[in-house]
Coordinates of C-alpha atoms in Angstrom, one line a residue:
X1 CA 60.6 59.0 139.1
X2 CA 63.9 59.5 136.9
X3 CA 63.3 62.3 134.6
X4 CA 62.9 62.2 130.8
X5 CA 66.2 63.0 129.2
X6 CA 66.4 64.4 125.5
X7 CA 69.1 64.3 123.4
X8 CA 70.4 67.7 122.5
X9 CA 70.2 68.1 118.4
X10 CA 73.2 69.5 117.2
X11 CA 73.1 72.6 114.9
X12 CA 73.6 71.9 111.3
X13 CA 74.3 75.2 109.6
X14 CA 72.7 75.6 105.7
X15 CA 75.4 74.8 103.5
X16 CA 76.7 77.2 101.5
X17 CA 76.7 80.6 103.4
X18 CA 79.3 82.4 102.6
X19 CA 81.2 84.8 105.6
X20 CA 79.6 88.6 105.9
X21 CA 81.3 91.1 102.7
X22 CA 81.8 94.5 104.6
X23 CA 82.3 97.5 102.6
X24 CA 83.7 100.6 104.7
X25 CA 85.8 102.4 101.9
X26 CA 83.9 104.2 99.5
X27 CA 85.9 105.3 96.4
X28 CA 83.4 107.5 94.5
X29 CA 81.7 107.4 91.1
X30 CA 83.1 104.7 88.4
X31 CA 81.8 104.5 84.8
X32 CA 83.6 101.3 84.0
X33 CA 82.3 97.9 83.5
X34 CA 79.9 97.5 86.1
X35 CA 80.1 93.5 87.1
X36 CA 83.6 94.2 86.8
X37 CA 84.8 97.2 89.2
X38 CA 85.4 96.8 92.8
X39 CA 82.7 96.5 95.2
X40 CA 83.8 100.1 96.8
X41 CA 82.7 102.5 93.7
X42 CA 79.4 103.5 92.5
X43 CA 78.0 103.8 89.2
X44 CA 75.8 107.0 89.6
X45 CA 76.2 109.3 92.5
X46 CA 74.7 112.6 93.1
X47 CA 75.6 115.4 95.4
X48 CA 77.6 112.8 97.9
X49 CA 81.0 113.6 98.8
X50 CA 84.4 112.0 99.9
X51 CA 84.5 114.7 102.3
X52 CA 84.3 112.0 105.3
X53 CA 86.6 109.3 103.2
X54 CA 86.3 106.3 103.7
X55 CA 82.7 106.7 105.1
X56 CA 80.7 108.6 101.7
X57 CA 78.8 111.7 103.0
X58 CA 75.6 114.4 101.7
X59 CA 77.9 117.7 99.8
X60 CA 78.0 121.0 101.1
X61 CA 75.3 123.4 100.3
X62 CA 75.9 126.6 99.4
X63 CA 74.3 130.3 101.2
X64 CA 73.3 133.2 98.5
X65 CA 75.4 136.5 99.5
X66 CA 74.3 138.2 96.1
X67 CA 72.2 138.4 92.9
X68 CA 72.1 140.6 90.0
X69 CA 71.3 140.0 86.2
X70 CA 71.1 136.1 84.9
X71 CA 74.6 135.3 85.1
X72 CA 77.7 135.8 86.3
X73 CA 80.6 136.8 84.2
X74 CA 83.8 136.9 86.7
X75 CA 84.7 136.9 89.9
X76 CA 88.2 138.6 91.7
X77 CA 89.5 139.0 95.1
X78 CA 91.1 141.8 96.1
X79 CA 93.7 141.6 99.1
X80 CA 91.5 138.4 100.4
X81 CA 88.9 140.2 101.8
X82 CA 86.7 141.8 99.3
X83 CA 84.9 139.7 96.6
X84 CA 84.8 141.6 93.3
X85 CA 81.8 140.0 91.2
X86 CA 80.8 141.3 87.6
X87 CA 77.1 140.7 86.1
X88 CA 75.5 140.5 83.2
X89 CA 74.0 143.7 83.2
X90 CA 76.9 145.4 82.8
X91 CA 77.8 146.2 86.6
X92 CA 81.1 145.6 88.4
X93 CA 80.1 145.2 92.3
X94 CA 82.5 144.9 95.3
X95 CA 81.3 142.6 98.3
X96 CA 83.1 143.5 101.3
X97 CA 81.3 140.8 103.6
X98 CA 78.3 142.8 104.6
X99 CA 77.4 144.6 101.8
X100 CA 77.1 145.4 98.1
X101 CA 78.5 148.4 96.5
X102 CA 78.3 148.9 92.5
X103 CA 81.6 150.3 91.2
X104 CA 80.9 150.5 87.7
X105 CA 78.8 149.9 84.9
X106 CA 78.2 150.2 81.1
X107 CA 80.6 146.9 80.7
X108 CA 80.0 144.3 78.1
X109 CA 77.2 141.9 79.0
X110 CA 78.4 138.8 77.3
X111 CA 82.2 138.8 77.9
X112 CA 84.3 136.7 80.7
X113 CA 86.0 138.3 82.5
X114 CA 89.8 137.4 84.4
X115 CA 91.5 138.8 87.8
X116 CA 94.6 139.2 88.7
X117 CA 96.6 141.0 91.4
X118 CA 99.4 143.5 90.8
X119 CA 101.1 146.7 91.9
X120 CA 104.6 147.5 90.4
X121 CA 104.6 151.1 90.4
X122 CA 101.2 151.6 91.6
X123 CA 100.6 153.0 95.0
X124 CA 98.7 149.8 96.1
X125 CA 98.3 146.5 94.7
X126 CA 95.3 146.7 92.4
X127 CA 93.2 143.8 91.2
X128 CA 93.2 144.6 87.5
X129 CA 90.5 143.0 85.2
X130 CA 90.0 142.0 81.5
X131 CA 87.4 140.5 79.2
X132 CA 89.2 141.4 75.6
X133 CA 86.3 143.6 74.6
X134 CA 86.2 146.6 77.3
X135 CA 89.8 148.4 78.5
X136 CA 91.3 146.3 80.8
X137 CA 89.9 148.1 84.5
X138 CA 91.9 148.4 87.8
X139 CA 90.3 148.9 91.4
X140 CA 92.5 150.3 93.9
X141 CA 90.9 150.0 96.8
X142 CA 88.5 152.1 96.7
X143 CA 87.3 153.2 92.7
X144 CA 87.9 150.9 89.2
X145 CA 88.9 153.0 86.5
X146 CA 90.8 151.7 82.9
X147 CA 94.5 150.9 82.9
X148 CA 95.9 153.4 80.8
X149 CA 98.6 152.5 78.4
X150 CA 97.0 148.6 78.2
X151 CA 95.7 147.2 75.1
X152 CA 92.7 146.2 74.9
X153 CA 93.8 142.2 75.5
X154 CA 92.1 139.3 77.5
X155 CA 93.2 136.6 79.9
X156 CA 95.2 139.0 82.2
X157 CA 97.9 137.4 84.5
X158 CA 101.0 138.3 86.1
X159 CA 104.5 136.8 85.6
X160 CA 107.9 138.2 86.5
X161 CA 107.1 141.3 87.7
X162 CA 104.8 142.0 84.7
X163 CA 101.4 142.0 83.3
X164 CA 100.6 139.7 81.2
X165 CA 97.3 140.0 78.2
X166 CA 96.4 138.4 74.7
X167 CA 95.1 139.8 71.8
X168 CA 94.1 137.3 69.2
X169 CA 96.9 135.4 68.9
X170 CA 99.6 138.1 69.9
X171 CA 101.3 137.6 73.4
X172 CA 101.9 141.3 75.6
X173 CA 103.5 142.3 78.8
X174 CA 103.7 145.6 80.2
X175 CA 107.2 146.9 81.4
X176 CA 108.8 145.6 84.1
X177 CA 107.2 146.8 87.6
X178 CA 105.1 149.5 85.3
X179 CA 101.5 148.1 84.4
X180 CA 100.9 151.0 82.2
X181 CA 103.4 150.9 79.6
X182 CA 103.3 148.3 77.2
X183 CA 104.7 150.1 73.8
X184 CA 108.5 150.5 76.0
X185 CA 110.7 149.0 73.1
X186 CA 114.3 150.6 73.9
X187 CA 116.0 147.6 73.6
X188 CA 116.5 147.4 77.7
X189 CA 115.7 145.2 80.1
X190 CA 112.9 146.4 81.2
X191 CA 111.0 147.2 78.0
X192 CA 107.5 145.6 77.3
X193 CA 107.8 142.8 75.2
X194 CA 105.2 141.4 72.5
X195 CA 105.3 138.3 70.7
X196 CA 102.8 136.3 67.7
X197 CA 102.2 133.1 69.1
X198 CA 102.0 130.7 65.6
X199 CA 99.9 127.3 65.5
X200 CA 99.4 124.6 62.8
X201 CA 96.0 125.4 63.2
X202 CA 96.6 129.3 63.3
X203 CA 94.8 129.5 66.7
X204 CA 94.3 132.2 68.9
X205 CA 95.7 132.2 72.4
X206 CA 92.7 131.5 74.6
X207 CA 94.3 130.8 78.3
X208 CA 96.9 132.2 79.8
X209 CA 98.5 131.4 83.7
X210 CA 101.6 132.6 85.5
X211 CA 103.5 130.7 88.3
X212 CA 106.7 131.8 89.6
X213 CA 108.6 129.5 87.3
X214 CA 107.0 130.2 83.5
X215 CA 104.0 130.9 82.0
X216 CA 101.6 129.0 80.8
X217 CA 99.8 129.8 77.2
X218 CA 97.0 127.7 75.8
X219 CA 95.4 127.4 72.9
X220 CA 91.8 125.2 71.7
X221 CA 94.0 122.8 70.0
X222 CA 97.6 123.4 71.9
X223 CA 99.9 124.3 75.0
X224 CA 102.9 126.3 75.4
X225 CA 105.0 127.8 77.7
X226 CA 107.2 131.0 78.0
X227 CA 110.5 130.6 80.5
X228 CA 113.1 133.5 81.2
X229 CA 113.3 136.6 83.4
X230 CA 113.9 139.7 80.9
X231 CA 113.0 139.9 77.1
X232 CA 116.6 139.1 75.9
X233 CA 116.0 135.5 77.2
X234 CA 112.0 135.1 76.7
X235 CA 111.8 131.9 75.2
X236 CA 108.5 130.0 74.3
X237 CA 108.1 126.0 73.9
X238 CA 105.3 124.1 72.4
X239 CA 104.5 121.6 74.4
X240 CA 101.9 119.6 72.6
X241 CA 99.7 120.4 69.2
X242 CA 97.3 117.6 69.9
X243 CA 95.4 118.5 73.0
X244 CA 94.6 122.5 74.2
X245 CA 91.9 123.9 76.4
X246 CA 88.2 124.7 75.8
X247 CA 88.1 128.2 77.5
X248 CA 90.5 130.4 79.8
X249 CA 88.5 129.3 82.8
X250 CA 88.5 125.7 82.3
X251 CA 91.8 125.2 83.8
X252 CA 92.9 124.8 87.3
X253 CA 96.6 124.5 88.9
X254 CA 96.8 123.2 92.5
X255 CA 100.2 122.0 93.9
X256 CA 102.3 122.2 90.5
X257 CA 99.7 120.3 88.6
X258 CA 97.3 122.0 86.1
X259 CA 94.3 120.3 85.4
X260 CA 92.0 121.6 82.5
X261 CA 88.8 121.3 80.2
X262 CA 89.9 120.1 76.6
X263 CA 87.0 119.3 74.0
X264 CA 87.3 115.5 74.6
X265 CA 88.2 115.4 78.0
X266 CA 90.2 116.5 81.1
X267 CA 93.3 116.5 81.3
X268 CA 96.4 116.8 83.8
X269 CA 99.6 118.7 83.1
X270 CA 102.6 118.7 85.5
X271 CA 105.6 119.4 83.2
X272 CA 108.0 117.2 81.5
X273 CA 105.3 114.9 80.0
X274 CA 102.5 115.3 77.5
X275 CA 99.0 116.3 79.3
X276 CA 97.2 113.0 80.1
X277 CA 93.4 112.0 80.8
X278 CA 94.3 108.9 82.7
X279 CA 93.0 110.3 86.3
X280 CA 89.6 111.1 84.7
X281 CA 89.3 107.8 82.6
X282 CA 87.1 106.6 85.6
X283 CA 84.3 108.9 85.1
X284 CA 84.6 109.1 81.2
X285 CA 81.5 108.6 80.4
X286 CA 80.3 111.2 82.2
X287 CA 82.6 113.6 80.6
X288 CA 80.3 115.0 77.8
X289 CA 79.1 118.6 76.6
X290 CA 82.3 120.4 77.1
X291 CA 81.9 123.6 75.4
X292 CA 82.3 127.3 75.7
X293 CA 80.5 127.8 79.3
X294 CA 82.6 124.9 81.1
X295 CA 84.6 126.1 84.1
X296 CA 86.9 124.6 86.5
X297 CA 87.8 125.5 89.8
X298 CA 89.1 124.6 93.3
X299 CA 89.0 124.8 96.8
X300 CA 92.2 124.1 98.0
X301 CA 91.6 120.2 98.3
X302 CA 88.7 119.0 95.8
X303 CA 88.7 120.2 91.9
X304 CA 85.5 121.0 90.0
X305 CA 84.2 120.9 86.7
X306 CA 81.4 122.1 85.9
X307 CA 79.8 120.6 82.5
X308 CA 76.3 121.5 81.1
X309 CA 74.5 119.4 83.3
X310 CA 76.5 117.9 86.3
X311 CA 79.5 118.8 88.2
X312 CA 82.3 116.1 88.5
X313 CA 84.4 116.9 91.5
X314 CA 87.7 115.6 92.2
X315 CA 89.4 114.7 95.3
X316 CA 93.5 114.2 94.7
X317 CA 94.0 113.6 98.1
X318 CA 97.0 110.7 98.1
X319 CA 95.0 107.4 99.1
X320 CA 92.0 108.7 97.7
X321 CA 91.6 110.2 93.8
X322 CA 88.3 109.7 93.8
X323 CA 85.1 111.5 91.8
X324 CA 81.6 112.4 92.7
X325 CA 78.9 114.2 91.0
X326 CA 77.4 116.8 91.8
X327 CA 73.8 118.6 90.7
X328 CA 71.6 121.5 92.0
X329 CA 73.5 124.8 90.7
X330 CA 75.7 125.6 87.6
X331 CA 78.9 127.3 88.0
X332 CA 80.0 130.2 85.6
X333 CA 82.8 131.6 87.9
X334 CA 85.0 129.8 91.0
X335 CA 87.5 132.0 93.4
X336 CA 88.3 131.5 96.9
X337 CA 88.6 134.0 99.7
X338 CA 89.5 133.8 103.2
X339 CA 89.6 130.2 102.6
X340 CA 85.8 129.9 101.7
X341 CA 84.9 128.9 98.0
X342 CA 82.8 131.3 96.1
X343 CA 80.9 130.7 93.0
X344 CA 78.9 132.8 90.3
X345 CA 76.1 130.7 88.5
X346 CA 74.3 131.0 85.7
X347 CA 71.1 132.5 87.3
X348 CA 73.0 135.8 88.4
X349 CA 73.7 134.6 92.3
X350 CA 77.2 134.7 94.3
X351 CA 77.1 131.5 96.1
X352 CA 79.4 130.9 98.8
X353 CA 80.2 126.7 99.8
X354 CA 80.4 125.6 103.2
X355 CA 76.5 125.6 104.4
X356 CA 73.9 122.7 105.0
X357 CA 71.3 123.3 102.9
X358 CA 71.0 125.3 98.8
X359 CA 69.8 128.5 100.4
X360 CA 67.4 127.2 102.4
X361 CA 66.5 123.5 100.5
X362 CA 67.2 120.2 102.1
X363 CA 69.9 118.8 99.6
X364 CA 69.0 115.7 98.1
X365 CA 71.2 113.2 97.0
X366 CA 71.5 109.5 95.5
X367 CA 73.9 106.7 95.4
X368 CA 73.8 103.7 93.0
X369 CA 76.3 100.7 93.7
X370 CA 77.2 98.7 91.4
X371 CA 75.5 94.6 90.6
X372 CA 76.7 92.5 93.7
X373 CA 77.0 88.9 92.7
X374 CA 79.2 86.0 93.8
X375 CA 82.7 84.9 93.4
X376 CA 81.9 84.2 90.1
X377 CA 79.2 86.6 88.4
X378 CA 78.1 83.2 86.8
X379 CA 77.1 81.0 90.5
X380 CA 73.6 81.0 91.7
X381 CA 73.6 82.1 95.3
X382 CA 70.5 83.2 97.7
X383 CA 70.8 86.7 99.4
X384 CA 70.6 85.6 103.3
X385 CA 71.2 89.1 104.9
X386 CA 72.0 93.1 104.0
X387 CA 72.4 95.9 106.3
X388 CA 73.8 99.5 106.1
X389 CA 75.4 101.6 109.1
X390 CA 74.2 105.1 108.9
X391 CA 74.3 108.6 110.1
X392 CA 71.3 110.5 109.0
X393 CA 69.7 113.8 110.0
X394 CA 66.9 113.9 107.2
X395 CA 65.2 110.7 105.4
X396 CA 66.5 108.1 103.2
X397 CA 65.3 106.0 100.9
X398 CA 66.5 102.2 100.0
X399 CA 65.6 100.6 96.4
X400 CA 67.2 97.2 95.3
X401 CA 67.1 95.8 91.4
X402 CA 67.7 92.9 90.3
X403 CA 69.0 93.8 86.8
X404 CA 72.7 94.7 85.4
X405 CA 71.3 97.5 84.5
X406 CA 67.9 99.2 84.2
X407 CA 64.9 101.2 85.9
X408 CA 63.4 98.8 87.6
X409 CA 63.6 99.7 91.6
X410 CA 61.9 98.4 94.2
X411 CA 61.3 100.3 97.2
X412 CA 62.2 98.2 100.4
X413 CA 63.1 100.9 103.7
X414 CA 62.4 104.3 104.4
X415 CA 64.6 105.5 107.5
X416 CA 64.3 108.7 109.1
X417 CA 66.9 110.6 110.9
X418 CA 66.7 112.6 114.4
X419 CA 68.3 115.7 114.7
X420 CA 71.2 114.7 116.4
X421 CA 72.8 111.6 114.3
X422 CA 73.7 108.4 115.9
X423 CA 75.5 105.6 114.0
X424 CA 72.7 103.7 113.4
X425 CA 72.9 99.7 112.3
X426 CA 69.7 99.2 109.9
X427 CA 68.4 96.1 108.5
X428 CA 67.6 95.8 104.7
X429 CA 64.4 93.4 103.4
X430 CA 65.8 91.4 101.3
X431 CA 62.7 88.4 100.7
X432 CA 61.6 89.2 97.2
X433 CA 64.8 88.9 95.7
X434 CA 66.4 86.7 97.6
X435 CA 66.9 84.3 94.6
X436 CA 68.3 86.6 92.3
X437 CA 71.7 86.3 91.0
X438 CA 72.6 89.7 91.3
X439 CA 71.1 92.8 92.9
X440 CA 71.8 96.8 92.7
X441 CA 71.2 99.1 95.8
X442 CA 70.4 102.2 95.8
X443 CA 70.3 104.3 98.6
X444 CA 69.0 108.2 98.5
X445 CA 67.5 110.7 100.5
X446 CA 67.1 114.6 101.2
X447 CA 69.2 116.6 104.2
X448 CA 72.3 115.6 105.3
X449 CA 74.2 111.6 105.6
X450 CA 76.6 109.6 106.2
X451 CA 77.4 106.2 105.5
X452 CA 79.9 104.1 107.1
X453 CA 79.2 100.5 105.7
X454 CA 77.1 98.6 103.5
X455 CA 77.4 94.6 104.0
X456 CA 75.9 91.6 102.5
X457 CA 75.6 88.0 103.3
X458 CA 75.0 85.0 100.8
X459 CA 74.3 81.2 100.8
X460 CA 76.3 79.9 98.0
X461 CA 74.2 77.8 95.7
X462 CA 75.6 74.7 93.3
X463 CA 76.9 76.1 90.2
X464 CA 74.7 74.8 87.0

């Protein structure tokens, strides 16, 4: 008997589906037109990092080393290897990386205070302290005690072998190499020197930072700089009237660049041109509530800036300059030591970055991409396939909406992670919205993650 034969049917593929869209560089938070940025950003992210760029990743958490009062009012290091915190209840305390030690008290409970490091004709270098209401305070290495001869001036920094202070809007500096003589006016080179900084606005000084080059003097409304070596050749230039800085510790520098806090935005300054908010236009919506309390800092790669309600950190790395957002504690005061950051917050702790969980709790964390769509936001298409490749050592959650923008999530995948984390290549449900013309995912979870690539697939549909 001759066997049946059947004709093999050829495979017709549905029409219309488009090639897989991989995304596997992540380019933090964007606040711009949502159907309209690239498919890389998202449009709310909390406590994820570029860390791990391209892949997106869960922030550091941070380890308490210290609590006292409800705030934190400065932070100083002296010689990089003791951490010199003072609290709101008046105390000065000295953290040598075992233990606390109070140094002083009776100080001001309201006032910020500034650090620098100096020794001229000291016997040591001394970090030397101000807040503009108390005497300006010196610790040398083993007590803190006032700084004779100093006014009583704020914002202390060092610049050409001098110390440098404000008092309202008058500009001081001790003699040269001699940090406690500041009323030397022999007509030498190495007298004191004072000056009256003018405005348009008649503004107080309210920043000041030294480099090795000039110093830097700042204003709510405007910046300025002093260049020269000796008082015969102290010269000061405005350098713009239109834009100044919120606070003395809203401003950063970090390799020649000063970034800083000004009352409708942030800003970056590297000489020779106006200060410019175009590498924070991204996130400028999320740029509101600067006031009085705002504080930047850094950690030798990522800035922060910490606003009444959310941190926006920046990562200049060249091939990156990207922003995050961050949530969970609120900074007062930022220093590093012994490459570590350190911060004070507004509930009195000393934090110090760099551990896996807030002292203790599982971090949690969110990301929000923006509305995928077709090639044109306009064409109807059917969602065919999503998946995410993952590293995860806690849970995560995944949501999908179909709206621009809007609450309206839909729980689809709950994924938990093992204690050693595997790349892992996870299939999203996609069914119930497979019709819509756009969809939003949001992905979000507690304990640590990181995500390496989100892709989707689509059938293209006619275009009526």
């Amino acid at each position: 008997m001759k066997p049946i034969q059947y004709s093999t049917p050829k495979y017709q593929p549905l029409p219309g589906i488009l090639p897989p869209i991989s995304i596997r560089e992540w380019r933090g938070v964007s606040t711009f037109d949502a159907l309209s940025i690239d498919d890389g950003f998202f449009t709310d992210m909390q406590n994820m990092t570029t860390d791990d760029y391209p892949a997106v990743s869960t922030r550091s958490g941070y380890s308490v080393i210290g609590q006292a009062g409800a705030k934190v009012l400065g932070l100083g290091v002296w010689k990089d290897r003791e951490l010199h915190v003072v609290f709101n209840d008046g105390t000065w305390r000295r953290w040598n990386g075992s233990e606390w030690s109070q140094l002083a008290s009776g100080l001001n409970t309201a006032a910020d205070w500034s650090f620098t490091s100096f020794q001229g004709n000291l016997d040591d270098i001394n970090l030397i302290g101000s807040n503009g209401v108390d005497p300006v305070k010196r610790y040398d290495g083993s007590s803190v005690q006032n700084l004779s001869g100093a006014p009583k001036g704020n914002y202390i920094t060092t610049y050409q072998n001098r110390l440098w202070c404000a008092v309202g809007k008058e500009l001081h500096a001790c003699a040269l190499d001699r940090p406690t003589e500041w009323q030397k006016f022999q007509g030498l080179e190495d007298d004191s020197y004072g000056k009256d900084m003018e405005s348009t606005r008649g503004e107080d000084i309210n920043m000041l930072t030294g480099s090795l080059t000039k110093l830097t003097i700042g204003m709510a409304n405007s910046l300025h700089e002093l260049y020269g070596g000796l008082p015969s050749d102290f010269n000061t230039r405005l350098i713009t009237e239109d834009t100044g800085l919120i606070n003395n510790k809203a401003a950063i520098t970090q390799e020649g660049f000063m970034r800083f806090m000004h009352k409708n935005g942030i800003y970056e300054y590297g000489g020779g041109v106006l200060p410019n908010k175009g590498f924070s236009d991204v996130i400028g919506k999320l740029v509101s509530g600067i006031n009085s309390e705002s504080v930047a800092g850094s950690d030798g790669t990522k800035l922060y800036f910490q606003l009444p309600d959310r941190m926006l950190v920046f990562d200049p790395r060249p091939g990156v300059q990207a922003w995050s957002m961050w949530k969970g504690f609120q900074a007062t005061q930022f220093v590093m030591m012994q490459n570590q950051l350190y911060v004070g917050d507004a509930q009195g702790r000393v934090l110090r970055l760099g551990d896996s969980t807030d002292g203790g709790n599982a971090i949690t964390w969110s990301a929000t991409t923006k509305p995928f769509n077709n090639g044109s936001i306009a064409q109807k298409q059917r969602w065919y396939k999503l998946w995410i490749v993952v590293e995860l050592n806690g849970s995560m959650d995944v949501h999908l909406s179909p709206s621009v923008a809007g609450d309206d999530w839909v729980h689809v995948q709950s994924i938990s992670g093992g204690s050693s984390p595997q790349v892992r290549r996870v299939i999203i449900p996609v069914g119930r919205f497979a019709l819509e013309n756009w969809i939003r995912v949001r992905f979000s979870g507690t304990g640590w993650a990181r995500i390496h690539e989100f892709t989707r697939q689509t059938r293209q549909l006619p275009l009526y």
